[in-house]
C-alpha cells in the first residue's frame, strides 16, 4: 500500500511539473514569437502579459462546444482524447532521478514505470496520435479537415519509420530498451552522452519529432493558408483546446524522451555538478529542447508537401539505415 | 510490489487515469460553463462562407493508401531490428551478417517502391 501511495505522489508531482509547465511554455512561445518578429507579443494580461495563457484557458472553457450536424458524433467527441491521453502514459517511462533513493525510510525509484521495452512502448504510443488526427478529420465531414488529416496521417507514419530506425544505433550501443538502463549507460561526464556517437541518429530523431508533433516547418496538417486549420477546423471551445494543450504536452514529453535517450536524462553534464538534483537537470534540458522547437518554428518557412515526404523517405530513411549499419559494424569490430 | 507485470499495469494504468481525468475534467468544466444557443446554420460545416456542397468523404488520392502500406512494411521491419540490436553483442559476426542480408532485402524493396514512383508527389 505504501508503495502505491509513493507511486501516486510521484505520478501527481511529475504530471504537475510536466503539464504545469505548459501554460508558461505557451506564454513564452508567444512572447518569443513576438521578439523573433520584432513585436511585443502578449502584453495586456498581467505583468508583461504573463497571465495570457490563463486568460486563454478561461476563454476556452466558457466557449460554446459545437458539433457539426453532419459529423460522426461519437468519433468526433473521442478524437481529442486519443491525441491527449497517450502523452501521459509516455511520461511514465521517463526517469527523473536515480533508482533506489531513500525517502522517509522508503526505497523509491525515481521513475514511474521501469519498463524493459520502454523504447518500443514510446514508439507505439507515438503512433496512437495518428488515430486522433485521422479520426478528427474523418469525423468532421469537412473538406479541409479530411485533407488535413490525410496529409498529416501520411506525414506522421512516414516520419515514424525514420524515427524508429534512427534509434536502432543507440540501442546497439546501450544494449537495452529500458529508459532507465539507457540513462545509466550515459553515466559520467557529458562526452559519455549518446548524442556524440549517435549524432546522425539524433538529428534524424529530432527533425522527425518535429514532423510527428505537426509543428512548423512541418505543420502541413494545419497549414492555415490552404487548409484553414486542418483536422481542427470544426472543433470549438475546450475540445479544440484539448488539441492545442495535447500538442504542447506532447512537445514536453518528446523533449523529455530526447533528453533521456541522447542527453543523459537527469544526469549532470559534469560529475562535479551532481549535487544539483537530477530533476532540475531534467527540467532544464527539457526546456532547452522546447525552446529549440520554438526557435525552429519561428525561423524556418513551411516546407511543401512533396519536399516534406522526400526528406522523410528519400533522405532520412537511407541515412538511418546507414547509421545503424555503421554503428553495428563498429560495435562488432570492437 | 506484487509482480513486475502487475506493477507495470498499475503504473501505466495510473498515468492513463490521470491523463483521462484531466481531459474529462476540462471538457466537463467547459460543458458546465459554456453557453449554448440553437441556430440551424451553426451545424453546417465550415467552408469559408460558401454553402457546403454535400458530403466531404469523397474518394481521395490512392497515394495516401500506398504510403500507409509502405509504412506497415517498414515499421514492422524496424521493430524486428530492435531485439537484434539489443543482443548484437551476443550474436557476434553471424548476427551482423544475417542482419545485413535482411537490410539488403529491405533495400531492394525500398528501391523498387522508389522506382515505381510511390515516393513521388506532384
Coordinates of C-alpha atoms in Angstrom, one line a residue:
Chain A
X1 CA 0.0 0.0 0.0
X2 CA 2.8 2.4 0.9
X3 CA 4.3 1.6 -2.5
X4 CA 1.1 2.7 -4.2
X5 CA 1.0 5.9 -2.2
X6 CA 4.5 6.7 -3.2
X7 CA 3.7 5.9 -6.8
X8 CA 0.7 8.1 -6.6
X9 CA 2.7 11.0 -5.2
X10 CA 5.4 10.5 -7.8
X11 CA 2.9 10.4 -10.6
X12 CA 1.0 13.5 -9.5
X13 CA 4.2 15.5 -8.9
X14 CA 5.6 14.5 -12.3
X15 CA 2.4 15.4 -14.1
X16 CA 2.0 18.6 -12.1
X17 CA 5.5 19.7 -13.2
X18 CA 5.4 18.4 -16.8
X19 CA 1.9 19.6 -17.6
X20 CA 2.0 22.6 -15.3
X21 CA 4.8 23.9 -17.5
X22 CA 2.6 24.0 -20.5
X23 CA 0.7 27.3 -19.8
X24 CA 4.1 29.0 -19.3
X25 CA 5.6 27.4 -22.4
X26 CA 2.6 28.7 -24.4
X27 CA 3.2 32.1 -23.0
X28 CA 6.9 32.1 -23.7
X29 CA 6.2 30.7 -27.2
X30 CA 4.0 33.7 -28.0
X31 CA 6.5 36.1 -26.3
X32 CA 9.4 34.7 -28.3
X33 CA 7.4 34.7 -31.5
X34 CA 6.8 38.3 -30.8
X35 CA 10.5 39.0 -30.3
X36 CA 11.5 37.0 -33.3
X37 CA 9.2 39.1 -35.4
X38 CA 10.1 42.5 -33.8
X39 CA 6.8 42.9 -32.0
X40 CA 5.9 42.8 -28.3
X41 CA 3.8 39.6 -28.0
X42 CA 1.1 39.4 -25.3
X43 CA 1.3 42.5 -23.0
X44 CA -2.2 43.1 -21.5
X45 CA -3.0 40.2 -19.1
X46 CA -0.8 40.6 -16.0
X47 CA 2.7 42.0 -15.9
X48 CA 4.3 41.6 -19.4
X49 CA 1.3 39.6 -20.4
X50 CA 2.4 36.7 -18.1
X51 CA -1.2 35.6 -17.4
X52 CA -2.2 35.4 -21.0
X53 CA -2.3 31.6 -21.1
X54 CA -4.7 31.5 -18.1
X55 CA -6.9 34.1 -19.7
X56 CA -7.0 32.0 -22.9
X57 CA -7.9 28.9 -20.8
X58 CA -10.8 30.8 -19.1
X59 CA -11.9 31.9 -22.6
X60 CA -11.8 28.4 -24.0
X61 CA -13.6 26.9 -21.0
X62 CA -16.5 29.4 -21.5
X63 CA -16.9 28.9 -25.2
X64 CA -19.8 27.0 -26.8
X65 CA -19.0 23.4 -27.7
X66 CA -20.3 23.0 -31.3
X67 CA -20.6 19.6 -33.0
X68 CA -21.5 19.9 -36.7
X69 CA -24.8 18.2 -37.8
X70 CA -23.1 16.1 -40.4
X71 CA -20.3 14.9 -38.2
X72 CA -19.9 11.4 -36.9
X73 CA -20.6 12.4 -33.4
X74 CA -19.1 9.7 -31.2
X75 CA -15.8 9.7 -33.2
X76 CA -15.8 13.5 -33.2
X77 CA -16.1 13.5 -29.4
X78 CA -13.4 10.9 -28.8
X79 CA -10.7 12.1 -31.1
X80 CA -9.2 14.8 -28.9
X81 CA -8.9 12.3 -26.0
X82 CA -7.0 9.9 -28.3
X83 CA -4.4 12.6 -29.0
X84 CA -4.2 13.9 -25.4
X85 CA -4.0 10.8 -23.2
X86 CA -1.1 8.8 -24.7
X87 CA 1.3 11.6 -23.8
X88 CA 0.7 10.9 -20.2
X89 CA 1.4 7.2 -20.5
X90 CA 4.7 8.1 -22.2
X91 CA 5.6 10.3 -19.2
X92 CA 5.6 7.2 -17.1
X93 CA 8.6 5.8 -18.9
X94 CA 10.9 8.8 -18.2
X95 CA 13.3 8.5 -15.3
X96 CA 13.7 11.8 -13.4
X97 CA 16.3 10.7 -10.8
X98 CA 18.4 7.7 -9.7
X99 CA 16.9 4.3 -8.7
X100 CA 16.6 3.3 -5.1
X101 CA 16.6 6.7 -3.3
X102 CA 15.9 6.7 0.4
X103 CA 12.9 9.0 1.1
X104 CA 11.4 8.8 4.6
X105 CA 12.9 5.4 5.2
X106 CA 11.5 4.0 1.9
X107 CA 13.4 2.9 -1.1
X108 CA 11.9 4.8 -4.0
X109 CA 12.8 4.5 -7.7
X110 CA 12.5 8.0 -9.3
X111 CA 10.7 6.7 -12.3
X112 CA 7.0 5.7 -12.6
X113 CA 7.4 2.6 -14.7
X114 CA 10.8 1.0 -15.4
X115 CA 9.7 -0.9 -18.5
X116 CA 12.1 -3.3 -20.3
X117 CA 10.7 -2.4 -23.7
X118 CA 10.4 1.3 -23.0
X119 CA 11.6 2.5 -26.4
X120 CA 9.1 0.3 -28.2
X121 CA 6.4 1.5 -25.9
X122 CA 7.3 5.1 -26.6
X123 CA 7.1 4.5 -30.4
X124 CA 3.8 2.6 -30.1
X125 CA 2.2 5.4 -28.1
X126 CA 3.5 7.9 -30.6
X127 CA 1.6 6.1 -33.3
X128 CA -1.6 6.4 -31.4
X129 CA -1.6 10.1 -32.0
X130 CA -2.1 9.4 -35.7
X131 CA -5.5 7.9 -34.9
X132 CA -6.6 11.0 -33.0
X133 CA -5.8 13.2 -36.0
X134 CA -7.3 10.9 -38.6
X135 CA -10.5 10.3 -36.5
X136 CA -10.9 14.0 -36.1
X137 CA -10.5 14.8 -39.8
X138 CA -12.8 11.9 -40.9
X139 CA -15.5 12.6 -38.3
X140 CA -15.7 16.3 -39.0
X141 CA -17.1 15.7 -42.5
X142 CA -15.4 18.8 -43.8
X143 CA -13.1 19.0 -46.9
X144 CA -10.4 20.9 -45.0
X145 CA -10.4 18.5 -42.1
X146 CA -10.3 15.4 -44.3
X147 CA -7.5 16.8 -46.4
X148 CA -5.5 17.9 -43.4
X149 CA -5.9 14.7 -41.6
X150 CA -4.9 12.6 -44.7
X151 CA -1.8 14.7 -45.2
X152 CA -1.0 14.6 -41.5
X153 CA -1.5 10.8 -41.3
X154 CA 0.8 10.1 -44.2
X155 CA 3.4 12.5 -42.8
X156 CA 3.3 11.1 -39.3
X157 CA 3.6 7.5 -40.4
X158 CA 6.4 8.4 -42.8
X159 CA 8.5 10.0 -40.2
X160 CA 7.7 7.3 -37.7
X161 CA 9.8 4.9 -39.8
X162 CA 12.9 7.1 -39.7
X163 CA 12.2 7.8 -36.0
X164 CA 12.2 4.1 -35.2
X165 CA 15.2 3.3 -37.4
X166 CA 17.3 6.2 -36.0
X167 CA 17.1 4.7 -32.5
X168 CA 18.4 1.3 -33.5
X169 CA 22.0 2.6 -33.5
X170 CA 21.5 3.9 -30.0
X171 CA 20.0 0.6 -28.9
X172 CA 23.1 -1.3 -30.2
X173 CA 25.3 1.0 -28.0
X174 CA 23.2 0.7 -24.9
X175 CA 22.2 -3.0 -25.3
X176 CA 18.8 -2.3 -23.6
X177 CA 15.4 -0.9 -24.5
X178 CA 14.7 0.4 -21.0
X179 CA 15.0 4.1 -20.5
X180 CA 16.5 3.6 -17.0
X181 CA 19.3 1.5 -18.4
X182 CA 19.9 3.9 -21.3
X183 CA 20.3 6.8 -18.8
X184 CA 22.6 4.6 -16.6
X185 CA 24.7 3.8 -19.7
X186 CA 25.3 7.5 -20.2
X187 CA 26.7 8.0 -16.6
X188 CA 29.7 10.2 -16.1
X189 CA 30.5 13.4 -17.9
X190 CA 28.8 14.8 -21.0
X191 CA 31.1 13.2 -23.5
X192 CA 29.5 9.8 -22.5
X193 CA 26.1 11.0 -23.7
X194 CA 24.8 9.3 -26.8
X195 CA 24.4 12.4 -28.9
X196 CA 28.1 12.3 -29.7
X197 CA 28.4 8.7 -31.2
X198 CA 24.8 8.9 -32.5
X199 CA 24.8 12.5 -33.8
X200 CA 23.2 11.3 -37.1
X201 CA 20.6 9.4 -35.2
X202 CA 19.9 12.4 -33.0
X203 CA 19.5 14.8 -35.9
X204 CA 17.1 12.3 -37.7
X205 CA 15.2 11.8 -34.5
X206 CA 14.9 15.5 -33.7
X207 CA 13.7 16.5 -37.1
X208 CA 11.3 13.6 -37.3
X209 CA 9.9 14.5 -33.9
X210 CA 9.0 18.0 -35.3
X211 CA 7.1 16.2 -38.1
X212 CA 5.5 13.9 -35.5
X213 CA 4.4 16.9 -33.5
X214 CA 3.0 18.6 -36.6
X215 CA 4.9 21.8 -35.8
X216 CA 6.3 24.3 -38.3
X217 CA 8.2 23.9 -40.6
X218 CA 6.3 20.6 -41.0
X219 CA 2.8 21.7 -39.9
X220 CA 1.3 20.8 -43.2
X221 CA -1.7 19.3 -41.4
X222 CA -2.9 22.7 -40.3
X223 CA -1.4 24.9 -43.0
X224 CA -3.8 27.8 -42.4
X225 CA -3.3 29.5 -45.7
X226 CA -4.5 26.4 -47.6
X227 CA -6.4 24.2 -45.1
X228 CA -7.9 26.7 -42.5
X229 CA -6.8 24.6 -39.5
X230 CA -6.7 21.0 -40.9
X231 CA -8.3 18.4 -38.6
X232 CA -9.1 21.1 -36.0
X233 CA -11.3 23.2 -38.4
X234 CA -14.7 22.0 -36.9
X235 CA -13.6 22.0 -33.3
X236 CA -14.5 24.8 -30.9
X237 CA -14.0 25.7 -27.3
X238 CA -12.3 23.3 -25.0
X239 CA -12.3 20.4 -27.5
X240 CA -10.1 22.5 -29.7
X241 CA -8.2 23.4 -26.5
X242 CA -7.5 19.8 -25.9
X243 CA -5.9 19.5 -29.3
X244 CA -3.7 22.5 -28.6
X245 CA -3.0 21.5 -25.0
X246 CA -2.2 18.0 -26.2
X247 CA 0.2 19.3 -28.8
X248 CA 2.2 21.2 -26.1
X249 CA 2.1 18.3 -23.6
X250 CA 3.4 16.1 -26.4
X251 CA 6.1 18.6 -27.1
X252 CA 7.3 18.4 -23.4
X253 CA 7.1 14.6 -23.4
X254 CA 9.0 14.2 -26.7
X255 CA 11.7 16.7 -25.4
X256 CA 12.0 14.6 -22.3
X257 CA 12.4 11.5 -24.4
X258 CA 15.1 13.2 -26.5
X259 CA 16.9 14.3 -23.3
X260 CA 16.7 10.8 -21.8
X261 CA 17.9 9.0 -24.9
X262 CA 20.6 11.3 -26.2
X263 CA 21.5 13.8 -23.5
X264 CA 22.0 11.8 -20.3
X265 CA 18.4 12.2 -18.9
X266 CA 18.6 13.6 -15.4
X267 CA 22.4 13.4 -15.2
X268 CA 24.5 16.5 -14.8
X269 CA 26.8 17.4 -17.7
X270 CA 29.9 17.0 -15.5
X271 CA 30.1 14.9 -12.4
X272 CA 31.2 17.8 -10.2
X273 CA 27.7 19.2 -10.6
X274 CA 25.9 16.2 -9.3
X275 CA 24.9 18.0 -6.1
X276 CA 22.1 19.7 -8.0
X277 CA 19.2 17.3 -8.0
X278 CA 18.6 15.3 -11.2
X279 CA 15.1 16.5 -11.5
X280 CA 16.3 20.1 -12.0
X281 CA 18.7 19.0 -14.7
X282 CA 15.9 17.1 -16.5
X283 CA 13.5 20.0 -16.5
X284 CA 16.3 22.4 -17.6
X285 CA 17.3 20.2 -20.5
X286 CA 13.6 19.7 -21.5
X287 CA 13.0 23.4 -21.5
X288 CA 16.1 23.9 -23.7
X289 CA 14.7 21.5 -26.3
X290 CA 11.3 23.0 -26.1
X291 CA 12.9 26.4 -26.8
X292 CA 14.7 24.8 -29.8
X293 CA 11.3 23.7 -31.2
X294 CA 10.1 27.3 -30.8
X295 CA 13.2 28.7 -32.4
X296 CA 12.9 26.4 -35.4
X297 CA 9.2 27.1 -35.7
X298 CA 9.5 30.9 -35.9
X299 CA 12.6 30.9 -38.1
X300 CA 12.0 28.4 -41.0
X301 CA 9.3 28.7 -43.6
X302 CA 6.9 25.8 -44.1
X303 CA 8.0 23.0 -46.4
X304 CA 6.0 22.0 -49.5
X305 CA 4.3 18.6 -49.1
X306 CA 6.5 16.7 -51.7
X307 CA 9.6 18.2 -50.1
X308 CA 8.4 17.0 -46.7
X309 CA 7.8 13.5 -48.0
X310 CA 11.1 13.5 -49.8
X311 CA 13.0 14.4 -46.7
X312 CA 11.3 11.6 -44.8
X313 CA 11.5 8.8 -47.4
X314 CA 14.5 9.6 -49.6
X315 CA 16.9 11.2 -47.1
X316 CA 16.2 10.1 -43.6
X317 CA 15.3 6.5 -44.2
X318 CA 18.5 5.6 -46.1
X319 CA 20.5 7.8 -43.7
X320 CA 19.0 6.0 -40.7
X321 CA 19.8 2.6 -42.2
X322 CA 23.4 3.7 -42.9
X323 CA 23.7 5.0 -39.4
X324 CA 22.6 1.7 -37.9
X325 CA 24.8 -0.4 -40.2
X326 CA 27.9 1.7 -39.4
X327 CA 27.1 1.6 -35.7
X328 CA 26.6 -2.2 -35.8
X329 CA 29.9 -2.6 -37.8
X330 CA 31.9 -0.5 -35.3
X331 CA 30.5 -2.2 -32.3
X332 CA 31.1 -5.7 -33.8
X333 CA 34.7 -4.9 -34.8
X334 CA 35.4 -3.7 -31.2
Chain B
X1 CA 5.1 -4.8 -5.4
X2 CA 3.0 -7.8 -6.4
X3 CA 4.8 -9.0 -9.5
X4 CA 6.7 -7.0 -12.2
X5 CA 3.9 -7.3 -14.8
X6 CA 1.1 -6.4 -12.4
X7 CA 3.2 -3.4 -11.2
X8 CA 3.6 -2.2 -14.8
X9 CA -0.2 -2.4 -15.4
X10 CA -0.8 -0.4 -12.3
X11 CA 1.9 2.2 -13.2
X12 CA 0.7 2.7 -16.8
X13 CA -2.9 2.5 -15.7
X14 CA -2.4 5.2 -13.1
X15 CA -0.8 7.6 -15.7
X16 CA -3.6 6.7 -18.2
X17 CA -6.2 7.5 -15.4
X18 CA -4.5 10.9 -14.6
X19 CA -4.5 11.8 -18.3
X20 CA -8.1 10.8 -18.8
X21 CA -9.2 12.6 -15.6
X22 CA -7.5 15.8 -16.7
X23 CA -9.1 15.6 -20.2
X24 CA -12.6 14.7 -19.0
X25 CA -12.4 17.3 -16.3
X26 CA -11.6 20.0 -18.8
X27 CA -14.4 19.0 -21.1
X28 CA -16.9 18.8 -18.2
X29 CA -16.0 22.2 -16.8
X30 CA -16.4 23.6 -20.3
X31 CA -19.7 21.8 -20.6
X32 CA -21.0 23.4 -17.4
X33 CA -19.6 26.9 -18.1
X34 CA -20.2 27.2 -21.8
X35 CA -23.4 28.8 -23.2
X36 CA -25.5 27.0 -25.8
X37 CA -27.7 28.6 -28.4
X38 CA -29.6 26.9 -31.2
X39 CA -29.3 28.1 -34.7
X40 CA -29.7 25.7 -37.7
X41 CA -26.8 27.4 -39.5
X42 CA -24.4 26.6 -36.7
X43 CA -24.4 23.0 -37.5
X44 CA -23.1 23.4 -41.1
X45 CA -19.5 22.5 -41.9
X46 CA -17.1 25.4 -42.3
X47 CA -16.5 26.2 -46.0
X48 CA -15.1 29.7 -45.8
X49 CA -18.6 31.2 -46.0
X50 CA -19.7 29.2 -49.1
X51 CA -22.6 26.8 -48.6
X52 CA -21.2 23.2 -48.2
X53 CA -21.6 21.1 -51.4
X54 CA -22.6 17.8 -49.7
X55 CA -20.6 15.1 -48.1
X56 CA -16.9 15.6 -47.6
X57 CA -16.0 11.9 -47.7
X58 CA -15.2 11.8 -51.4
X59 CA -12.7 9.4 -52.9
X60 CA -9.2 10.6 -52.3
X61 CA -5.7 10.1 -53.8
X62 CA -4.6 6.4 -53.7
X63 CA -1.2 7.7 -52.9
X64 CA -2.0 8.0 -49.2
X65 CA -3.0 4.4 -49.1
X66 CA 0.3 3.3 -50.7
X67 CA 2.2 5.3 -48.1
X68 CA 0.3 3.6 -45.4
X69 CA 1.1 0.1 -46.8
X70 CA 4.8 1.0 -47.1
X71 CA 4.6 2.3 -43.5
X72 CA 3.3 -1.0 -42.3
X73 CA 6.1 -2.9 -44.0
X74 CA 8.9 -0.7 -43.0
X75 CA 7.7 -0.2 -39.4
X76 CA 7.5 -3.9 -38.9
X77 CA 11.0 -4.3 -40.2
X78 CA 12.2 -1.5 -37.8
X79 CA 10.5 -3.3 -34.8
X80 CA 12.2 -6.5 -36.0
X81 CA 15.6 -4.8 -35.7
X82 CA 15.1 -3.9 -32.0
X83 CA 15.6 -7.4 -30.5
X84 CA 18.6 -7.8 -32.8
X85 CA 20.1 -4.5 -31.7
X86 CA 19.7 -5.4 -28.0
X87 CA 21.5 -8.7 -28.4
X88 CA 24.1 -7.8 -31.1
X89 CA 27.0 -8.2 -28.6
X90 CA 26.0 -11.9 -28.0
X91 CA 25.2 -12.7 -31.6
X92 CA 28.6 -11.8 -32.9
X93 CA 29.6 -11.7 -36.6
X94 CA 26.9 -14.2 -37.7
X95 CA 24.2 -12.0 -36.4
X96 CA 25.8 -9.0 -38.1
X97 CA 25.9 -10.7 -41.5
X98 CA 22.4 -12.0 -41.2
X99 CA 21.1 -8.5 -40.4
X100 CA 23.0 -7.0 -43.3
X101 CA 21.3 -9.6 -45.6
X102 CA 17.9 -8.6 -44.1
X103 CA 18.7 -4.9 -44.7
X104 CA 19.8 -5.7 -48.2
X105 CA 16.5 -7.4 -49.0
X106 CA 14.6 -4.5 -47.4
X107 CA 16.6 -2.0 -49.5
X108 CA 15.7 -3.9 -52.7
X109 CA 12.0 -3.5 -51.8
X110 CA 12.7 0.2 -51.0
X111 CA 14.3 1.0 -54.3
X112 CA 11.6 -0.9 -56.1
X113 CA 9.0 1.3 -54.5
X114 CA 11.1 4.3 -55.3
X115 CA 11.4 3.4 -59.0
X116 CA 7.7 2.6 -59.2
X117 CA 7.0 6.2 -58.1
X118 CA 5.4 5.5 -54.7
X119 CA 7.6 8.2 -53.1
X120 CA 6.9 10.9 -55.8
X121 CA 4.2 13.5 -55.0
X122 CA 3.1 16.1 -57.5

